[in-house]
mmCIF file of C-alpha atoms and ligand atoms in Angstrom:
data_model
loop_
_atom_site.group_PDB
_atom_site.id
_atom_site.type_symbol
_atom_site.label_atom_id
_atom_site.label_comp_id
_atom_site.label_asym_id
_atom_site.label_seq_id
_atom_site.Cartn_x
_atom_site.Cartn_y
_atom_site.Cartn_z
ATOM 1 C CA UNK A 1 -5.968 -8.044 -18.109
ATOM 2 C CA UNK A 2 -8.537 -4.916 -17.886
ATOM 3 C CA UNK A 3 -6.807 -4.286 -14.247
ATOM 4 C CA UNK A 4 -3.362 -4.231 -16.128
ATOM 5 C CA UNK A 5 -4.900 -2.151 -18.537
ATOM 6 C CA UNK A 6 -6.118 0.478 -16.575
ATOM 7 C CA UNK A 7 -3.091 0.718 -13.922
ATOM 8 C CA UNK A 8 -1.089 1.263 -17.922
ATOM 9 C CA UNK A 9 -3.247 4.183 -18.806
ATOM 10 C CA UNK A 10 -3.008 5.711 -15.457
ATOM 11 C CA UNK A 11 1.080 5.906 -15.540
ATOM 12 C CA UNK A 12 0.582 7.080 -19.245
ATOM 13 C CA UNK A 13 -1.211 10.207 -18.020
ATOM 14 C CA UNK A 14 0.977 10.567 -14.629
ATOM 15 C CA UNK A 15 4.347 9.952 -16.532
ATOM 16 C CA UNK A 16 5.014 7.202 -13.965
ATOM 17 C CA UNK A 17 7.187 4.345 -14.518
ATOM 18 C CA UNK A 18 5.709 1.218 -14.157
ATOM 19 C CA UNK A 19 5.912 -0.217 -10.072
ATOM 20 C CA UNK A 20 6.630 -3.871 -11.774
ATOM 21 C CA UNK A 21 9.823 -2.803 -12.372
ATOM 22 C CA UNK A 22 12.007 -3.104 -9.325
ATOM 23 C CA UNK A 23 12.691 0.297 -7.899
ATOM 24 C CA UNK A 24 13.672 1.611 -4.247
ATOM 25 C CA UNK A 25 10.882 4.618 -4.156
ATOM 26 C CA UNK A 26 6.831 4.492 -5.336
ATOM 27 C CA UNK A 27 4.575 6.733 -5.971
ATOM 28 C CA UNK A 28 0.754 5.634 -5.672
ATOM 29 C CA UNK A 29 -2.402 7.013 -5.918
ATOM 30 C CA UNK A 30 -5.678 6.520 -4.401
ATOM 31 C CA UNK A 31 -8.931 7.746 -4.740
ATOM 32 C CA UNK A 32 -12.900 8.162 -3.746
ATOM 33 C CA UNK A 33 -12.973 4.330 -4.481
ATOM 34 C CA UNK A 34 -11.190 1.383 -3.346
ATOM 35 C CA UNK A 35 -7.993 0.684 -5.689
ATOM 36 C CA UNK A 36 -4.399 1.430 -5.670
ATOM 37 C CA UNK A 37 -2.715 2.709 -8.294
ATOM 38 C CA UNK A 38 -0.465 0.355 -8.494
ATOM 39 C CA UNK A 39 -1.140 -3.496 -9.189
ATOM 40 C CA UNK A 40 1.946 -4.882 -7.971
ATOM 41 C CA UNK A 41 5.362 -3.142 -6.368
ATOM 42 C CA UNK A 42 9.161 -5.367 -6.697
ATOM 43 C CA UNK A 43 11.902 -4.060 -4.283
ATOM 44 C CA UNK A 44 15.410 -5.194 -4.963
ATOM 45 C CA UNK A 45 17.356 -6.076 -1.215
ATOM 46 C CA UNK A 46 19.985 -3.509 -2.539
ATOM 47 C CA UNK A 47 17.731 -0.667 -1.696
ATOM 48 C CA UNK A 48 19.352 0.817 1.742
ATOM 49 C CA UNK A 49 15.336 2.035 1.970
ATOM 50 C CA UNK A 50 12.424 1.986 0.410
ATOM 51 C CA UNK A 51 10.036 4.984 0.226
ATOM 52 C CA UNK A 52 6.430 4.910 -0.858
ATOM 53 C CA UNK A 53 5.114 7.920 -1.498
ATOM 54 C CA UNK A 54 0.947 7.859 -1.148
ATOM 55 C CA UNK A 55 -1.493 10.441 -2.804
ATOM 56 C CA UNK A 56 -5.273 10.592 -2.126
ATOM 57 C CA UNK A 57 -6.212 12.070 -5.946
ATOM 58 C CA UNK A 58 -10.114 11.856 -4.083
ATOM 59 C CA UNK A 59 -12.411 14.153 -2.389
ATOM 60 C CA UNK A 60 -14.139 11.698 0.390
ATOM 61 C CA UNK A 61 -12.253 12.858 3.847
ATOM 62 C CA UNK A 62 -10.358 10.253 5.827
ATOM 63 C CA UNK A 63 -13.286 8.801 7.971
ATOM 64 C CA UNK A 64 -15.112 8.004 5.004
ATOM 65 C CA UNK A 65 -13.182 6.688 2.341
ATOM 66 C CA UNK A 66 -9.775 6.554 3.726
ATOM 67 C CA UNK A 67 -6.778 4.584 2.580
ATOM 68 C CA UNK A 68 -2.973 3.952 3.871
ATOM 69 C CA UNK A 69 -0.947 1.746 2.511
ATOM 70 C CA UNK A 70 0.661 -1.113 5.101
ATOM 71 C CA UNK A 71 3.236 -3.779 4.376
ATOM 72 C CA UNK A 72 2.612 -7.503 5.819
ATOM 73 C CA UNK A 73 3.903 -11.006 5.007
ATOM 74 C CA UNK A 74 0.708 -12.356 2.460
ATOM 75 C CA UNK A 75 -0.148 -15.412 5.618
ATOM 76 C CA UNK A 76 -0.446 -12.116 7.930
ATOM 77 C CA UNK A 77 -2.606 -9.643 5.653
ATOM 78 C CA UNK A 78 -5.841 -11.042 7.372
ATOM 79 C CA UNK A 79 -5.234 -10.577 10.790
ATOM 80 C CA UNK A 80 -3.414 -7.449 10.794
ATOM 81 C CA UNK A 81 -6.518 -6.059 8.472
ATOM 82 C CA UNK A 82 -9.217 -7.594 11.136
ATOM 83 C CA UNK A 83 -6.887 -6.329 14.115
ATOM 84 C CA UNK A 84 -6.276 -3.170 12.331
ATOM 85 C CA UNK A 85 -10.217 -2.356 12.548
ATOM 86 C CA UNK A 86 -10.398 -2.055 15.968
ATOM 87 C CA UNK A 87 -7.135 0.064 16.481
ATOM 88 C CA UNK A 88 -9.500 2.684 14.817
ATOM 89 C CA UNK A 89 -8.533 5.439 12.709
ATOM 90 C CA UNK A 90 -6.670 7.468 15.105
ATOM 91 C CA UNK A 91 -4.037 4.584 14.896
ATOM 92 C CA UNK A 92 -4.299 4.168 11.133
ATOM 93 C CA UNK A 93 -6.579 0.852 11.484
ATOM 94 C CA UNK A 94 -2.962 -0.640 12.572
ATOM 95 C CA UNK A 95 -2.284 -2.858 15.624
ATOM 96 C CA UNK A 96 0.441 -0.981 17.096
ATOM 97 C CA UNK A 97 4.011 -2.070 17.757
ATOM 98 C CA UNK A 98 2.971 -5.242 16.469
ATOM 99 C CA UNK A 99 5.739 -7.022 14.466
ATOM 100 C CA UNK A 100 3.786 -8.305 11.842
ATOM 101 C CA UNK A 101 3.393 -4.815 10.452
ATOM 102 C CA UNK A 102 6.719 -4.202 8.280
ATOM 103 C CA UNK A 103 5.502 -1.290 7.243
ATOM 104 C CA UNK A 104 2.210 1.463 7.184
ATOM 105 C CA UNK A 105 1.786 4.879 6.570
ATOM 106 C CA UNK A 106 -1.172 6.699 8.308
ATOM 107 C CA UNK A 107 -4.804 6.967 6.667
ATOM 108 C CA UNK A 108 -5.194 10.032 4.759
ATOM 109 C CA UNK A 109 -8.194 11.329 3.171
ATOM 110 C CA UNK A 110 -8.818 13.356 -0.487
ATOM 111 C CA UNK A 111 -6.831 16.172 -1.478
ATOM 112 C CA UNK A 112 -4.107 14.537 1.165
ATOM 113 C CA UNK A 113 -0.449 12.824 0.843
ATOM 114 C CA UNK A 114 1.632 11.101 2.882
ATOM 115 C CA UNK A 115 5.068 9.251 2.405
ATOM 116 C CA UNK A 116 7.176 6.688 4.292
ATOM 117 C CA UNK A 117 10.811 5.529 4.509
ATOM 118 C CA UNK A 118 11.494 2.440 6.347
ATOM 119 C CA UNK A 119 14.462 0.219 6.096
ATOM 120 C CA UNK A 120 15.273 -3.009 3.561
ATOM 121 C CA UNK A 121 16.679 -4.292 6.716
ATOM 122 C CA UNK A 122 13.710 -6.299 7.693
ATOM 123 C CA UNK A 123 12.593 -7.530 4.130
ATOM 124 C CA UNK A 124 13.932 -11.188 3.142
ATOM 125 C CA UNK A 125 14.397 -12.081 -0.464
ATOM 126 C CA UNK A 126 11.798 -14.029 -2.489
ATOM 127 C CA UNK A 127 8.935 -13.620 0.698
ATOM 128 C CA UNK A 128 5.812 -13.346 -0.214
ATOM 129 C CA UNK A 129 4.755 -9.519 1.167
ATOM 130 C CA UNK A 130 1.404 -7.956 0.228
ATOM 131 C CA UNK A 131 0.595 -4.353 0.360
ATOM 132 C CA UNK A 132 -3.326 -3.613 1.441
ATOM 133 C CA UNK A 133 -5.390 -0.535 3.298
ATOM 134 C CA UNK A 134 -6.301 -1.439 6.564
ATOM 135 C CA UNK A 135 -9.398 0.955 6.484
ATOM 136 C CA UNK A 136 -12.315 -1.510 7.774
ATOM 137 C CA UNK A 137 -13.394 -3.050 4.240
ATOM 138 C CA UNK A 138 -10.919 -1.907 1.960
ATOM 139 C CA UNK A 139 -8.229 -4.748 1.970
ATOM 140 C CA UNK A 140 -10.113 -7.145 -0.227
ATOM 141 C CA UNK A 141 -9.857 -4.778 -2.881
ATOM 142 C CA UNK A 142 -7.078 -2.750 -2.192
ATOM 143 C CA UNK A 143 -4.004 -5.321 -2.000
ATOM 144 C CA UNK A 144 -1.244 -6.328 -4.512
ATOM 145 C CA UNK A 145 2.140 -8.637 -4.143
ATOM 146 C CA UNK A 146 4.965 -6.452 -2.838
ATOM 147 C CA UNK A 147 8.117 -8.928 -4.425
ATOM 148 C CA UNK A 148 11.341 -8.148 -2.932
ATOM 149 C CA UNK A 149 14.139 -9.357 -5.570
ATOM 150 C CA UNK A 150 17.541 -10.423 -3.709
HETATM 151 ZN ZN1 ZN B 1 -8.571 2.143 1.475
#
């Protein structure tokens, strides 16, 4: 409940909707610390795309206290996060061209955004996807369901 709490006040002061309504395009913030701004994100199959825009509100730079934000199926979070380490931060702690990866953005450090597009196409209905940062440590903490409605 204090989680729910605090993700409430945060869209209060940004003037953000809130991400547990189903939407096709998210913004979410990070910080010097390891949580997303958003607890949970629901995508409905009718988005052609869905774009997630990320913001580091921080001040730690990117080999520090990093985040991205990468898209898995929830049985696949742990082993792209424990491959992801050793990929390193060049490739955004991300095993690359691996298909278990629906989604990432790169890391980005404070004062830093980044934003992705990728395509509905490869999303099924009622799967159970989770959203994480692959920087080494982080996706314990920083994770939340990503629903996709039909
Ligand atoms: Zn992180």
């Amino acid at each position: 409940m204090k989680k729910i709490l605090k993700v409430a006040i945060l869209f209060g002061l940004s003037g953000a909707a809130s991400l547990s309504q189903a939407a096709c395009s998210f913004d979410v913030e990070v910080g010097d610390y390891l949580k997303f701004s958003a607890a949970d994100m629901t995508v409905e199959k009718s988005c052609e795309s869905i774009t997630v825009n990320l913001k580091h509100t921080g001040q730690l730079p990117a080999n520090i206290m990093g985040h991205n934000w990468v898209l898995s199926k929830n049985a696949e979070v742990q082993a792209v996060a424990t491959e992801g380490m050793s990929a390193g931060l060049a490739a955004s702690y991300v095993p690359q061209g691996d298909a278990r990866v629906v989604a990432f953005s790169k890391v980005i450090g404070g004062g830093e955004t980044t934003s992705i597009t990728f395509s509905t196409s490869g999303l099924t209905a009622g799967e159970g996807y989770t959203f994480f940062c692959s920087f080494p440590g982080h996706s314990y903490s920083m994770r939340g369901a990503f629903n996709v409605n039909a």
